[in-house]
Amino acid sequence: MTITNHHGPQAHLVDDLAAETAPADVAIIAMAGRFPGAGSVDELWTMLCEGRSGIRTLTAHEARAAGAGDKAHHPSYVPRAAPLDGHDQFDARFFGIPAHEATLMDPQQRVFLETAWQALQESGHGGHTDTLRIGVFASTTTSSYLLGPLRRAGAWGDGEMSHPVLMGNDKDFLCSRVSYALGLTGPSVVVQSACSGSLTAVHVARQALLAGECDLAIVGGVSISLPHESGYVHQEGGILSEDGHCRVFDAAATGTVKGNGVAVVVLRPLDAAVADQDLVHAILAGSAINNDGSRRAGYAAPGVAGQSAVIRDALASSGVPASQISYVEAHGTGTRIGDPIEMQALAQAHAADGTGPEHCWIGSVKSAVGHLDAAAGVTGLIKAALVLREQIVPVQVGFDSPNPLIRLDEGPYVVSRATQRPAEPVAAAAVSSFGLGGANAHAVLLRADPARRREVPDDEYWLLLSAQDDEALRARAGDLAELLEKAPTTRLDDLSLTLLGGPHHARRAPVRGRTLDGLREDLRRVRAGEARPDDEEVPVQVARWSAGGAVPVDCLGDLVVARRTVVPHHPLRRTRHWLDAAPDEGHGHDSAGFDLGARSAPAQASDAVLHAVRTELPGVQPELDDSLVALGVDSLSAIGILSRIRDELGVELGFDVLMTATTLSDVVTLCEERAPAVVPVDVPAAASATVRAAPARIADRITTLRAGTGGEHLFLVHPAGGTTLCYLGLAAALPARTTVHGLAYASTWAGTRPSMRELAASYVEAVRHVQPHGPYVLGGYSFGGNAAVEMAVQLEAAGERVERILLIDSHVPLAYVAGTCTDEDYRDAFPDLLRRLFTELEDQPDPVPGPVRSMIEEMAAGAGLGWNSTMVDQLEQFYEIWIDNHSALKGWFPDRRTAAPLVVLEAEEPEPPAVLDLLGITEHPASAWSAHTSAEVEVRPVPGDHYSLLRDPRHAARLTDEVIRGLRL
């Protein structure tokens, strides 16, 4: 049986119900979430009704890519997981969070922020944050992103944790992050009680609402564990299932499966919800929390007495007799002992007043989505609310025959074997959530009766669409037109009331009409870009509408019958924000380019100030004339900036002095007035260090490609492949007076994954062996250009001058920031690289996935090439060097700007998008290099694409000419 809900005419609404319920009643006015196998609450309901599960079997590739490692070979390994799609994606720009900062945030914070925002929009009160006190109450799991990817990438270690890492991953900041991002002024409370955390948060939020501490409450939980799709090793007697299935109440139950997801509800006192025309999904009539104490077998064991007591307390607070409970969403973990203990406690509690239910359905959502830990309680609450709203009991996934210890045949409790509409209405339901350690929570829900609605008055209605930009506005118009197509009985007055309630963004498109057909046509025109936003002025009265305000009838029709409804919200354009590259040991740099460890002191106060701002405000590229306010300097970041200025310059600035300065130039002036001249750091000592894992002789790193007749030197760094052979033709064509040197990647370094700073320091040592002092002219193709920039930064810090830097089709550092490449990605991209390096392989299809050596041999054999084992050995080594250098790019971002002018030779033909995507590279214009130099950037187009511009002899003359002109040779 398939049930699809579009929040259309079947959605239940409250009509004059406040007078019939207790003053302690609270309404659930919005629900949102993302779950394994379901990207929304509607999709979850459809999945449950169809009896599908989001727990799935992992492929060997998925488990390997997720880091299953040795455990995949364990005899008790279970390749099953309940992953959350898109857990690494986030729309940082929409929420005003710098991309670098977003990359350091626990995905739980990011996903919860998006879902809390969505729930608030669906409540119809997203535009009322200035008139309603909205609180946030939620629970989260320990950040495995902090303990895993961030730690491996060197974002923190034995030293002090940076503020962006701390605030992005500590549980304490989950709710306040939402309050700040959405402008909410009610309480922000993180509630932690293990698995029962989010249902406990519901109880705390209910108490706050009834006490008048807030007008509206966003309540939920989130749990995302890493590695995300690696499976697990079953342990006898443990909580995890032996076969990877969660069979709640079933005789074959052996445990649960860890799920990943987020669930959020919006709560409001029922009388206020009714008065304000809110959509009410269900009524929270009562709740209670307690602890088992020591009345159980052990600290991790559940207790019958505590669970029974919390159920009785919740019923008492609701005023609902146990005999009226027709459905219970159980905690239900699918363990052999846990389920029977829970059912024993439930039966005792219901029988306590002598009138337990005659017939009561029981179920558990964990069979379909796994154990969502901190998000489990609210997920169960959402399912129970849907049962009440839709009057349908879904089939219990994984249930075949009852656990004999539960004795279902002896009591009133029934597990649904098929999705069905009960013969008797489900008027009241209950939800249990029991946390490890004995922290129990229980809630009682009532059905919100369908409202008795009058016909929609014949009138002209305004719909006000808004978005941050035109593209999002067009997308939103298309989404609304699609909704009206699927739900043709949607009421115009409901739509108008909801959309005019905001929130309102910068780009707006007012649409008005008397019929859905007319509105759909206007919406399609907006979607197609035919109707320019703001063509029509919105009536002043409509634009100023807010909750509780008077709305003219000529703008909204007869509001006596209008109710809020759910409409498509602003589209989120998510991109990947993740940190999973190998760390740069000894430098404390992560793969997003953040410098989280010690830095070399800059040579000037201006550099120190800019450096401090960049470090404390990740993602910001400050200029000296920028104002502190515009940069977003607040009290917390100001403290960090002051500390870094003190460490690097020895200047003590008072907090009040910094906060009263207008621009960064003012801060620089204060530094210069209060301190002696800054002594340049002696980088030659650092430059004399070689790569940590396998030192190489200077002769292995630098060679003369063409000896010149004059005293001019040009140093060219190798591309990602490691060799400098690609420069031979160019070197021969340059003016005879110039000596051209090539800096190569030593073969002994292959597979050691050195950092960009380590490589550049080694190359600086080699360059100064040839030319002890500047001015220097540096350059390189692709990776080599980036390395040349880092070399310039190090040379300038040592007091040397770099005259000019040549970048031959080099991506800006930001192109690699937060991008991710797995071993599988590199293997997938390598055949294409081989085809571009060897013309004989151009027509060869992708080889069968496998070891790199076998892929090389297969492609060579297909092309009829007689490559011997030595050639294959060299290409295997080339593959490792290519990954070494690409990984170095992923972990690098320049400490500061170079003072040297940049000459950028940009290929006229673009790189293949598929290859860029595999390698985690995002394209940026060549002009973006201006962020990394205080001098000029000169962009010169050259023929060919990224691979052919140096290789194709047809491009040689033009390329040489541009190099000569750009470098003034």
mmCIF file with all atom_site columns, C-alpha atoms in Angstrom, residues 603 605 648-651 671-679:
data_model
loop_
_atom_site.group_PDB
_atom_site.id
_atom_site.type_symbol
_atom_site.label_atom_id
_atom_site.label_alt_id
_atom_site.label_comp_id
_atom_site.label_asym_id
_atom_site.label_entity_id
_atom_site.label_seq_id
_atom_site.pdbx_PDB_ins_code
_atom_site.Cartn_x
_atom_site.Cartn_y
_atom_site.Cartn_z
_atom_site.occupancy
_atom_site.B_iso_or_equiv
_atom_site.pdbx_formal_charge
_atom_site.auth_seq_id
_atom_site.auth_comp_id
_atom_site.auth_asym_id
_atom_site.auth_atom_id
_atom_site.pdbx_PDB_model_num
ATOM 1  C CA . ALA A 1 603 ? 58.494 40.604 7.760  1.00 0.00 ? 603 ALA A CA 1
ATOM 2  C CA . ALA A 1 605 ? 53.313 44.596 10.467 1.00 0.00 ? 605 ALA A CA 1
ATOM 3  C CA . GLU A 1 648 ? 54.204 37.394 15.710 1.00 0.00 ? 648 GLU A CA 1
ATOM 4  C CA . LEU A 1 649 ? 55.149 41.017 16.416 1.00 0.00 ? 649 LEU A CA 1
ATOM 5  C CA . GLY A 1 650 ? 55.574 41.171 20.168 1.00 0.00 ? 650 GLY A CA 1
ATOM 6  C CA . VAL A 1 651 ? 52.982 43.962 20.228 1.00 0.00 ? 651 VAL A CA 1
ATOM 7  C CA . CYS A 1 671 ? 51.445 48.000 15.609 1.00 0.00 ? 671 CYS A CA 1
ATOM 8  C CA . GLU A 1 672 ? 54.150 50.089 13.955 1.00 0.00 ? 672 GLU A CA 1
ATOM 9  C CA . GLU A 1 673 ? 53.883 52.777 16.621 1.00 0.00 ? 673 GLU A CA 1
ATOM 10 C CA . ARG A 1 674 ? 54.163 50.354 19.520 1.00 0.00 ? 674 ARG A CA 1
ATOM 11 C CA . ALA A 1 675 ? 56.864 47.978 18.373 1.00 0.00 ? 675 ALA A CA 1
ATOM 12 C CA . PRO A 1 676 ? 60.369 47.993 16.889 1.00 0.00 ? 676 PRO A CA 1
ATOM 13 C CA . ALA A 1 677 ? 60.840 46.917 13.298 1.00 0.00 ? 677 ALA A CA 1
ATOM 14 C CA . VAL A 1 678 ? 60.069 43.276 12.734 1.00 0.00 ? 678 VAL A CA 1
ATOM 15 C CA . VAL A 1 679 ? 63.109 41.136 12.054 1.00 0.00 ? 679 VAL A CA 1
#
